[in-house]
Coordinates of C-alpha atoms in Angstrom, one line a residue:
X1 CA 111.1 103.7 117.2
X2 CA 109.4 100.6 118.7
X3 CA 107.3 101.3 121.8
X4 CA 108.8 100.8 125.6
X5 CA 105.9 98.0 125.7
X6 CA 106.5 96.5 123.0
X7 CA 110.7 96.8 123.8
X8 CA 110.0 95.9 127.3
X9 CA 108.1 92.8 126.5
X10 CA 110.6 91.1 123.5
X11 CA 113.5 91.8 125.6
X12 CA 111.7 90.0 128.5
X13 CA 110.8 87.5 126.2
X14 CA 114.3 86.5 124.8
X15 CA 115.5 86.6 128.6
X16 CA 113.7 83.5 129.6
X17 CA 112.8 84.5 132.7
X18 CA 109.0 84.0 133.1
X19 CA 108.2 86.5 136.3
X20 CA 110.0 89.3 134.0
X21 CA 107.9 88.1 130.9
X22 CA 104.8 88.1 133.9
X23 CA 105.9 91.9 134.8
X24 CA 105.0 93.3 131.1
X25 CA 101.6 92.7 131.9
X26 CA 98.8 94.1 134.2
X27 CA 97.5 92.1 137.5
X28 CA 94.3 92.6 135.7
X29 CA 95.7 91.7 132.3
X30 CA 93.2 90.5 129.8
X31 CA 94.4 87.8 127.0
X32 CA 92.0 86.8 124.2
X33 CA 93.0 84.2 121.5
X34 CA 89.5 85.2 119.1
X35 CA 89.9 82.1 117.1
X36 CA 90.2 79.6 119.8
X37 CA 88.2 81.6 122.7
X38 CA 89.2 78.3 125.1
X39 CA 92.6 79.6 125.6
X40 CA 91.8 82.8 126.7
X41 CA 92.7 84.1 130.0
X42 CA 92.4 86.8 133.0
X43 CA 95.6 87.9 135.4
X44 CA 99.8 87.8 134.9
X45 CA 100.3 84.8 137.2
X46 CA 99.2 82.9 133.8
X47 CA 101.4 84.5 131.7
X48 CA 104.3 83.4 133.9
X49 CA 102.1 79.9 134.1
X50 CA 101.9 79.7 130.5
X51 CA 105.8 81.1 129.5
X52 CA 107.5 78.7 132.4
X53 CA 105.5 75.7 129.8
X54 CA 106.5 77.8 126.4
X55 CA 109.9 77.6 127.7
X56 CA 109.8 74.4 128.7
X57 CA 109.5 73.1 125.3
X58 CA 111.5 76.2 123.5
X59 CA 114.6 77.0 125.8
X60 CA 116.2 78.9 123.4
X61 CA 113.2 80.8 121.5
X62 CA 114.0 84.5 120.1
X63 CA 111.3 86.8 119.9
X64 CA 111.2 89.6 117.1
X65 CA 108.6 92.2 116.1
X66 CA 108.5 92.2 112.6
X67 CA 106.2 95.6 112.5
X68 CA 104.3 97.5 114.4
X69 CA 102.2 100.5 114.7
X70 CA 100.8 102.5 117.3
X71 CA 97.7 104.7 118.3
X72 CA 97.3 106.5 121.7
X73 CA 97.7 103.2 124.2
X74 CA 96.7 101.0 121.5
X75 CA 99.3 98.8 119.4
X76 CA 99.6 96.4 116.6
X77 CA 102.4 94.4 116.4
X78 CA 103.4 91.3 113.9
X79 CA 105.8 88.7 116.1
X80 CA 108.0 85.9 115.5
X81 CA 109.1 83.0 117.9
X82 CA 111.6 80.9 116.8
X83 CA 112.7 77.8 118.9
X84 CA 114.0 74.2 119.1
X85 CA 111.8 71.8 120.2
X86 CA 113.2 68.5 122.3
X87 CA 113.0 66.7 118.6
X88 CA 115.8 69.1 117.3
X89 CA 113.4 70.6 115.5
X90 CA 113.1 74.3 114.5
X91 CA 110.0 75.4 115.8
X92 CA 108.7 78.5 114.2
X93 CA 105.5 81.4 115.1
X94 CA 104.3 84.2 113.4
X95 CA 101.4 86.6 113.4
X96 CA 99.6 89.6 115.3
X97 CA 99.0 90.6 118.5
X98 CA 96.9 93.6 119.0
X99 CA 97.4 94.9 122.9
X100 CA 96.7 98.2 124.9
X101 CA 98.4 99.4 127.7
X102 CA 98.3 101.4 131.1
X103 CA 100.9 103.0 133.2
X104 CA 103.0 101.4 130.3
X105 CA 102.2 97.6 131.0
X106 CA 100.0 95.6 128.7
X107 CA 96.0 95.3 130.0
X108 CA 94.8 93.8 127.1
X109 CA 96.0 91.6 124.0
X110 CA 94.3 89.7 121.1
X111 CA 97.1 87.2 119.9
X112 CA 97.0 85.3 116.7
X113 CA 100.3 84.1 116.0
X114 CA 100.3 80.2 114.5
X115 CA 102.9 77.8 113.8
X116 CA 104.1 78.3 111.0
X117 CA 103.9 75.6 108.6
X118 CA 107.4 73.4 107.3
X119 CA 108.3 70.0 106.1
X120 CA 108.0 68.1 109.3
X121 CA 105.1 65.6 110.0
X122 CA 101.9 66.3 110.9
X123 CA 100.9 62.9 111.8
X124 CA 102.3 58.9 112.2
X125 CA 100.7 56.0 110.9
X126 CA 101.1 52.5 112.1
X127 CA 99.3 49.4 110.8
X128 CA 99.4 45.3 111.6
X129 CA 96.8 42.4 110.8
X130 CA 95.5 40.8 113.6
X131 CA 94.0 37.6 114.1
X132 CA 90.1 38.3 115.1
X133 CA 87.2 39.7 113.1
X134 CA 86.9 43.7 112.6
X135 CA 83.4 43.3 115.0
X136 CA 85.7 41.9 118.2
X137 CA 88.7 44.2 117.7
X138 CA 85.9 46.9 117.2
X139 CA 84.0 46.5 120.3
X140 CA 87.4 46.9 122.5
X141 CA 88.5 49.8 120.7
X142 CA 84.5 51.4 121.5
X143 CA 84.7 50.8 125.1
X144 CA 86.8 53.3 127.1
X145 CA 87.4 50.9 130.0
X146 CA 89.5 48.5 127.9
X147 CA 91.5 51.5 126.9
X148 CA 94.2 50.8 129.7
X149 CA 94.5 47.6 128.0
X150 CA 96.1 49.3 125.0
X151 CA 97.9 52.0 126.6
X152 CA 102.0 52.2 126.0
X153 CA 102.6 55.0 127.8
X154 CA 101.8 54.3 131.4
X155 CA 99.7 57.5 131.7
X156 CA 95.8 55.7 131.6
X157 CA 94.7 54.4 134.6
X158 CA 91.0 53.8 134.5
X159 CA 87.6 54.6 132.4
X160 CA 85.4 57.6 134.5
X161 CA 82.6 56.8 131.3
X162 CA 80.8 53.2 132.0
X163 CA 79.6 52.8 128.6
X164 CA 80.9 51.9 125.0
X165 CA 80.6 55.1 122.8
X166 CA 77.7 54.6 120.2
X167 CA 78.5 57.8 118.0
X168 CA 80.2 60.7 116.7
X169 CA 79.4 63.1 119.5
X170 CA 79.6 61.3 121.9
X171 CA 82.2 61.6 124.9
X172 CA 84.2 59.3 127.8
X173 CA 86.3 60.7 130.3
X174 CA 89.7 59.0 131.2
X175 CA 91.4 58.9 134.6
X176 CA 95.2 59.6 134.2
X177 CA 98.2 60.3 136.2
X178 CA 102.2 61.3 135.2
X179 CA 104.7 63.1 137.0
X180 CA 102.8 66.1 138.0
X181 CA 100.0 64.4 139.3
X182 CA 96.3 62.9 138.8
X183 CA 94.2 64.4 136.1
X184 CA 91.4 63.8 133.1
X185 CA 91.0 63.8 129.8
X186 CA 87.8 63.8 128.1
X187 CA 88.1 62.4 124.5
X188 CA 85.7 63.7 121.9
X189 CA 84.2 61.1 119.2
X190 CA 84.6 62.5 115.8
X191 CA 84.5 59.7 113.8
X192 CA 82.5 56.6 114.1
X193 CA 81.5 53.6 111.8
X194 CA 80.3 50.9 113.2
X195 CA 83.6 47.9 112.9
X196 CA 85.5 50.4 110.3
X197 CA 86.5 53.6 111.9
X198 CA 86.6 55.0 114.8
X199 CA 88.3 58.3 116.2
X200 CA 88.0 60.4 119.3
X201 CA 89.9 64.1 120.1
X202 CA 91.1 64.4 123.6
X203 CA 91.1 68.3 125.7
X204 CA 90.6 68.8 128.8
X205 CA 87.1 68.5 130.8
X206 CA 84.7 71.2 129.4
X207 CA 86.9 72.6 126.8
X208 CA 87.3 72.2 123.2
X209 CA 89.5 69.4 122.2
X210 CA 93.6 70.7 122.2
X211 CA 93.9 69.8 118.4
X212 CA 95.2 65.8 118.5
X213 CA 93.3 62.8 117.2
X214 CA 93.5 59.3 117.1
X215 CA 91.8 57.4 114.5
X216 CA 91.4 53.8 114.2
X217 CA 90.6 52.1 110.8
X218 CA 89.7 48.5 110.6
X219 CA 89.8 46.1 107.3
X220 CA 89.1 42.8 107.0
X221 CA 91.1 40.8 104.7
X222 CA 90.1 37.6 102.6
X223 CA 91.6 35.1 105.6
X224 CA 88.9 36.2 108.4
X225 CA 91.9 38.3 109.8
X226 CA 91.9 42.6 109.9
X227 CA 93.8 45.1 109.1
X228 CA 94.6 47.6 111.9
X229 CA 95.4 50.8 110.9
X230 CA 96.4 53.7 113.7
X231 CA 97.3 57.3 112.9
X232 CA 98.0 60.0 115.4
X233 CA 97.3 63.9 114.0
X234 CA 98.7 66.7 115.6
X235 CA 98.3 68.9 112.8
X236 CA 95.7 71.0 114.7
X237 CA 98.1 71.9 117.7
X238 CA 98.6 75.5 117.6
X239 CA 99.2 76.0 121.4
X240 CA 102.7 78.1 122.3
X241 CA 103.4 75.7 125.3
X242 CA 102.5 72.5 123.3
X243 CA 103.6 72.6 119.9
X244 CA 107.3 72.1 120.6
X245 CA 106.7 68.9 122.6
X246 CA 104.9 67.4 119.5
X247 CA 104.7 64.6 118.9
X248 CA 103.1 63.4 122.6
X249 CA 103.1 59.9 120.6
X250 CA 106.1 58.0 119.2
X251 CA 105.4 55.7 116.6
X252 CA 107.0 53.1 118.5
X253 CA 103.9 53.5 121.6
X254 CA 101.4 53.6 118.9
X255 CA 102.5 50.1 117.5
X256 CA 102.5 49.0 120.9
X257 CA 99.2 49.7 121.6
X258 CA 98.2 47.8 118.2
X259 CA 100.7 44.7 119.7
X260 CA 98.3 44.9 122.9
X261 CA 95.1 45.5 120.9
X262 CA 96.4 42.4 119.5
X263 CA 96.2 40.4 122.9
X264 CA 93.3 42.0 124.2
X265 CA 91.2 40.4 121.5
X266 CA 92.4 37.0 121.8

């Protein structure tokens, strides 16, 4: 027989109702994801917070407990969310969640459920030659405040970081603004060669990076022109509330920005 909690909280779940999803849980309620300690959080007005974006992305997901087993106020459970994302594609879950409870809500949960992995891309790749050297096209793609230059989606507005990056390591924080409001991203370098490659992972300020990266490869070719080469990875996305809105990038933006890279280096 499965447990009220764990009855209570898969019934909320497939209700889509996030303040009924909220009530499962404790004021007080403890969440820890162990291997990605960022996303880890105190109190149920984040669970609603975090279930109003889930269901955003998955309006029609279906929760199922697979197994479970219980001790005292202490239970494992194995779950499954299954969803369509925006895309029309099948967005799929799965793992544990070890919780206690008190006075039959959830205080306390360790979550590890992943997407699971299927056929659809992880990544887009766009590439065009452009008319400059690797070194000029290099040293606008290094500087953070020509990055508005580039930017097909409307969301950049200005560079916080004064300075071109030098290394992997390094960081530069972007101003940006969409329908919600103003905020910041601060992109990661994690990959840097001086006029070859260069990548950076954006998260928010102060956390780990949210699992995208853009990576920029340059080649010259024998006619004193180069080879741009853009890819967008989202493969590292594991995030409930973001995964179904992958892609954040059509290919279509990212071979814009290479078409304004293009006239940025003129």
């Amino acid at each position: 027989m499965l447990p009220q909690a764990l009855q209570a909280l898969r019934e909320a779940i497939n209700s889509h109702v996030p303040e009924r999803i909220a009530d499962c849980f404790t004021d007080d309620y403890v969440a820890e994801r162990p291997l990605r300690p960022a996303e880890g959080f105190i109190g149920s007005d984040q669970v609603a917070a975090n279930w109003t974006k889930i269901l955003a992305g998955l309006p029609d997901v279906r929760a199922e407990i697979l197994r479970h087993a219980q001790n005292g106020d202490e239970l494992w459970s194995e779950w499954e969310w299954q969803g369509t994302a925006p895309t029309g594609a099948t967005v799929v879950l799965r793992g544990p969640v070890i919780l206690t409870t008190r006075d039959g809500r959830i205080a306390w949960a360790r979550f590890y459920p992943d997407p699971v992995t299927t056929d659809n891309p992880t990544h887009t790749t766009v590439s065009r030659v452009l008319d400059a050297p690797a070194e000029r096209i290099f040293a606008v793609l290094r500087d953070p405040r020509r990055h508005p230059e580039l930017d097909t989606t409307g969301l950049l507005r200005h560079a916080e970081t004064s300075r071109p990056v030098d290394g992997v390591g390094d960081t530069f924080v972007m101003a940006m603004h969409n329908e919600t409001g103003d905020y910041r991203i601060e992109n990661h370098v994690v990959a840097f060669t001086k006029n070859r490659v260069i990548a950076w992972a954006p998260g928010q300020p102060g956390q780990r990076p949210a699992g995208h990266r853009f990576t920029w490869k340059l080649t010259p070719t024998d006619d004193g022109h180069t080879e741009v080469t853009q890819t967008y990875d989202w493969t590292a996305v594991t995030h409930p509330a973001e995964v179904p809105r992958l892609p954040v990038v059509s290919a279509d933006a990212l071979d814009g920005s290479l078409i304004r890279l293009a006239a940025a280096v003129v």
